[in-house]
Coordinates of C-alpha atoms in Angstrom, one line a residue:
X1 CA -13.2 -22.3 9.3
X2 CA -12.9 -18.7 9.3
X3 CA -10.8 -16.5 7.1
X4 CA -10.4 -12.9 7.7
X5 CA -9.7 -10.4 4.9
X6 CA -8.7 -6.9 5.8
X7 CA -9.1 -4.8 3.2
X8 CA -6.7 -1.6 4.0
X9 CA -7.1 0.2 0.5
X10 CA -10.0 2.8 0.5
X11 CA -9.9 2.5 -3.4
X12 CA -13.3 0.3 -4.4
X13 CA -12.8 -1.2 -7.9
X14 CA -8.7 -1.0 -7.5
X15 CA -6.5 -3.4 -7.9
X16 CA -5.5 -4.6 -4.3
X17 CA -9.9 -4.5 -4.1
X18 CA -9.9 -6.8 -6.9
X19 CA -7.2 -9.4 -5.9
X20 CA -9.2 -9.8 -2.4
X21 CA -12.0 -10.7 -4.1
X22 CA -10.6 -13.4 -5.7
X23 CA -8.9 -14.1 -2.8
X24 CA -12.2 -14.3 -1.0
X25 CA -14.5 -15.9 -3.5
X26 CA -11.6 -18.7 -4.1
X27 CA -11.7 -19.6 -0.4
X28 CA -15.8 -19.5 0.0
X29 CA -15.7 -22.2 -3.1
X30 CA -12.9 -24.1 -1.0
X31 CA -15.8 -23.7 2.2
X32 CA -14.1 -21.0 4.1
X33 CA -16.1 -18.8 5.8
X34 CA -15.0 -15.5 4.3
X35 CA -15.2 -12.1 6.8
X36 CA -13.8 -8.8 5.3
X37 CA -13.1 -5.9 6.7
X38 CA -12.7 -2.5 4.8
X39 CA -10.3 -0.7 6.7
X40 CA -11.7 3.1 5.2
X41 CA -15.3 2.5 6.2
X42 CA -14.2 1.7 10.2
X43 CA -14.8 4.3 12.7
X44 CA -11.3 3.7 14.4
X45 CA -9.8 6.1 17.3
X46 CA -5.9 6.4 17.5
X47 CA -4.3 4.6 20.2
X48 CA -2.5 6.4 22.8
X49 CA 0.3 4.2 23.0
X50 CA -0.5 3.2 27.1
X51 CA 0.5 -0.7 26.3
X52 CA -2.5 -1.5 28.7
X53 CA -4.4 -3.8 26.3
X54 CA -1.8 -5.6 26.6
X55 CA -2.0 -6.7 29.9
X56 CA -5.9 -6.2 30.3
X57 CA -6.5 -7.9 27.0
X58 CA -8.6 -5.6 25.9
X59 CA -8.5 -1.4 24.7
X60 CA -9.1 1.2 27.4
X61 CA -10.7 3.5 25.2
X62 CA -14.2 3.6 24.2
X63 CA -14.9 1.0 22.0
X64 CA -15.5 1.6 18.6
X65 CA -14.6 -0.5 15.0
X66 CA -11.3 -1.4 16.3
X67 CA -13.1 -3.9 18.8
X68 CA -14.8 -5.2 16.7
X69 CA -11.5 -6.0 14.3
X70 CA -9.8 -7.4 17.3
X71 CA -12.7 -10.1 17.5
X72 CA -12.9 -11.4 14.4
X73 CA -9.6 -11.6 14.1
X74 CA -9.6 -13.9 17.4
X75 CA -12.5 -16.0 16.0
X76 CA -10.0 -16.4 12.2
X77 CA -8.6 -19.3 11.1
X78 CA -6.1 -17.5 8.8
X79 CA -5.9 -14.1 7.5
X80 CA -5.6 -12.1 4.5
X81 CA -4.4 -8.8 4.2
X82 CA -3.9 -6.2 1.7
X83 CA -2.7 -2.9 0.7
X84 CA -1.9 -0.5 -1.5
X85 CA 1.8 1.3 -1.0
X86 CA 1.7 4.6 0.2
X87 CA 5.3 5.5 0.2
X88 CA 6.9 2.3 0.9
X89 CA 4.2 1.8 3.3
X90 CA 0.8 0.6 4.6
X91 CA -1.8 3.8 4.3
X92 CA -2.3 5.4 7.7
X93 CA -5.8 3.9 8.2
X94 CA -4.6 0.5 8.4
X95 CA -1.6 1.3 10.6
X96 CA -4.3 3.4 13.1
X97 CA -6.4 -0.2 13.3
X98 CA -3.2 -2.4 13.6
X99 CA -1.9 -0.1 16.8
X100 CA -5.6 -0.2 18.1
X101 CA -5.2 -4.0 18.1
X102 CA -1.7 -4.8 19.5
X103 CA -3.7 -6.6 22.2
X104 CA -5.3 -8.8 19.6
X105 CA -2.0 -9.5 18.3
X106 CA 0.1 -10.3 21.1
X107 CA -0.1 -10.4 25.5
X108 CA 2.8 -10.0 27.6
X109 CA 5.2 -12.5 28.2
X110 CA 6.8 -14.1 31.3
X111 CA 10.0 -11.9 30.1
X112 CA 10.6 -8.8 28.2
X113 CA 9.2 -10.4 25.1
X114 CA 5.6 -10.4 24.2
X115 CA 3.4 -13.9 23.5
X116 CA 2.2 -14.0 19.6
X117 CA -1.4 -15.3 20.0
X118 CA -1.4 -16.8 16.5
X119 CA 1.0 -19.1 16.6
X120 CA 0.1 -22.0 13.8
X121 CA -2.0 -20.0 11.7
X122 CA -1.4 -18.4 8.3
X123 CA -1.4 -15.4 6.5
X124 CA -1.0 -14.0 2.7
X125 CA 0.2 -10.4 2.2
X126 CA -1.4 -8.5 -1.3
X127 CA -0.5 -4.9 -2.4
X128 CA -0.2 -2.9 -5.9
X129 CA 2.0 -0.1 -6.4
X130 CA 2.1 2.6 -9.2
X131 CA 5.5 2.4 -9.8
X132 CA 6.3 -0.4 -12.6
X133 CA 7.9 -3.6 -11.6
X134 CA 10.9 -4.5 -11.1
X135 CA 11.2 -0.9 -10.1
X136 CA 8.5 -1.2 -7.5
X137 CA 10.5 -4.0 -6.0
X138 CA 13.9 -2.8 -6.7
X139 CA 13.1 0.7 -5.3
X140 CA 11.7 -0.5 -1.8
X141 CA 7.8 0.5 -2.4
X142 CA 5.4 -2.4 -2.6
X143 CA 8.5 -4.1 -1.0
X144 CA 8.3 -1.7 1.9
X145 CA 4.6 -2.2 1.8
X146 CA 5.2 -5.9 2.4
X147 CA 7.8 -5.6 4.8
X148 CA 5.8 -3.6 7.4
X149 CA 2.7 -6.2 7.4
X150 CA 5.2 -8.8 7.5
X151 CA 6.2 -7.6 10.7
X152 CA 3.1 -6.7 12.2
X153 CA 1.8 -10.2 11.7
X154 CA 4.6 -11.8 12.3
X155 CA 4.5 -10.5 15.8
X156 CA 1.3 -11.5 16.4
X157 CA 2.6 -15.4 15.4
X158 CA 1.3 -15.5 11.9
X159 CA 3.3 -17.7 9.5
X160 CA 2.9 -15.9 6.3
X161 CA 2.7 -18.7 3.8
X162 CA 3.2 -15.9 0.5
X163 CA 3.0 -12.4 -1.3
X164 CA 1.4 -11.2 -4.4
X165 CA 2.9 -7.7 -5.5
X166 CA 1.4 -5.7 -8.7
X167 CA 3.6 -3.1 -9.8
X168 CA 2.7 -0.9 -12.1
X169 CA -1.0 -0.1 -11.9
X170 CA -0.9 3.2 -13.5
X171 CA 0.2 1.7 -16.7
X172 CA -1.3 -1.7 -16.4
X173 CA -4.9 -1.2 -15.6
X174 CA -6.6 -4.7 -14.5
X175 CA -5.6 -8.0 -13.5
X176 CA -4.1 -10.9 -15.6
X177 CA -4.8 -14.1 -15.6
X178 CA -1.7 -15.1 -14.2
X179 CA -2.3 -13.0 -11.2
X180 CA -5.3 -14.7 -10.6
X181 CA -4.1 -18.0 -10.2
X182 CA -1.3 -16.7 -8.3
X183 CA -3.8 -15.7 -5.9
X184 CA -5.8 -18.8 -6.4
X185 CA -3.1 -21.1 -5.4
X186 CA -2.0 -19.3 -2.9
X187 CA -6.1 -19.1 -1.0
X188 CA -5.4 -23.0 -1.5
X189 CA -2.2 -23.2 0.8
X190 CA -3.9 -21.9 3.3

């Protein structure tokens, strides 16, 4: 089985870096195939918003990184994706790859509403925030951080089975062991 980790934090060493590996190391010792992708070293075009893909199943532009997302992401069993919070939000690279692969996501439907093609698989959210928790939770950051993948994969069918949020990363340099397991247990829902 295949699981996909897309790295979306250009940071190496960081904290959202660090709780992937885990991530990914726990599921290789659980006999997942482990694929990552690190969103800052793709060569990704923006998409021109022409909702082709959608019914060509593929991008009209020239292909590039985004592609090559789109197919592993196909091929995976279940996905994990993290980011840092860039204003309440996913950073702009990971957004840019995301729009690039709508078609990947979802086709069109027999009515107005798109068909997720991931229906039955699962997916685990992971970001860090500066600002300390509960007050990156309370204010909307990594919350806002969440909420925008949550919607992106759920659109594309994912069942996102659970979140890990570190607040607070400025102050609290590393990861504890707590948050380990948490992301241990969580690799073992999948």
């Amino acid at each position: 089985m295949l699981l996909l980790v897309v790295n979306g934090s250009p940071r190496r060493g960081g904290h959202v870096d660090a709780m992937l590996a885990a991530m990914g190391q726990e599921a290789a010792r659980q006999g997942w195939q482990v694929a990552e992708l690190r969103v800052s070293e793709l060569r990704v075009a923006p998409c021109r918003g022409c909702m082709k893909c959608r019914l060509r199943g593929e991008c009209v532009l020239p292909a590039d990184d985004a592609n090559r997302a789109a197919s592993l992401l196909g091929r995976a069993d279940a996905l994990i994706v993290g980011a840092p919070c860039y204003w309440a939000n996913i950073p702009g690279q990971l957004k840019v790859l995301f729009d690039r692969m709508v078609y990947a996501f979802m086709a069109e439907g027999k009515g107005v509403l798109p068909k997720p093609l991931h229906r039955g698989k699962h997916a685990i959210v992971v970001t860090a925030c500066t600002t300390p928790w509960p007050f990156n939770r309370l204010f909307g950051q990594s919350r806002g951080t969440v909420r925008a993948l949550r919607a992106i994969l759920r659109a594309g069918g994912f069942r996102i089975i659970g979140t890990v949020q570190k607040g607070g990363t400025k102050a609290r340099p590393g990861l504890t062991d707590g948050e380990l397991r948490r992301c241990s247990r969580l690799v073992g829902r999948l």
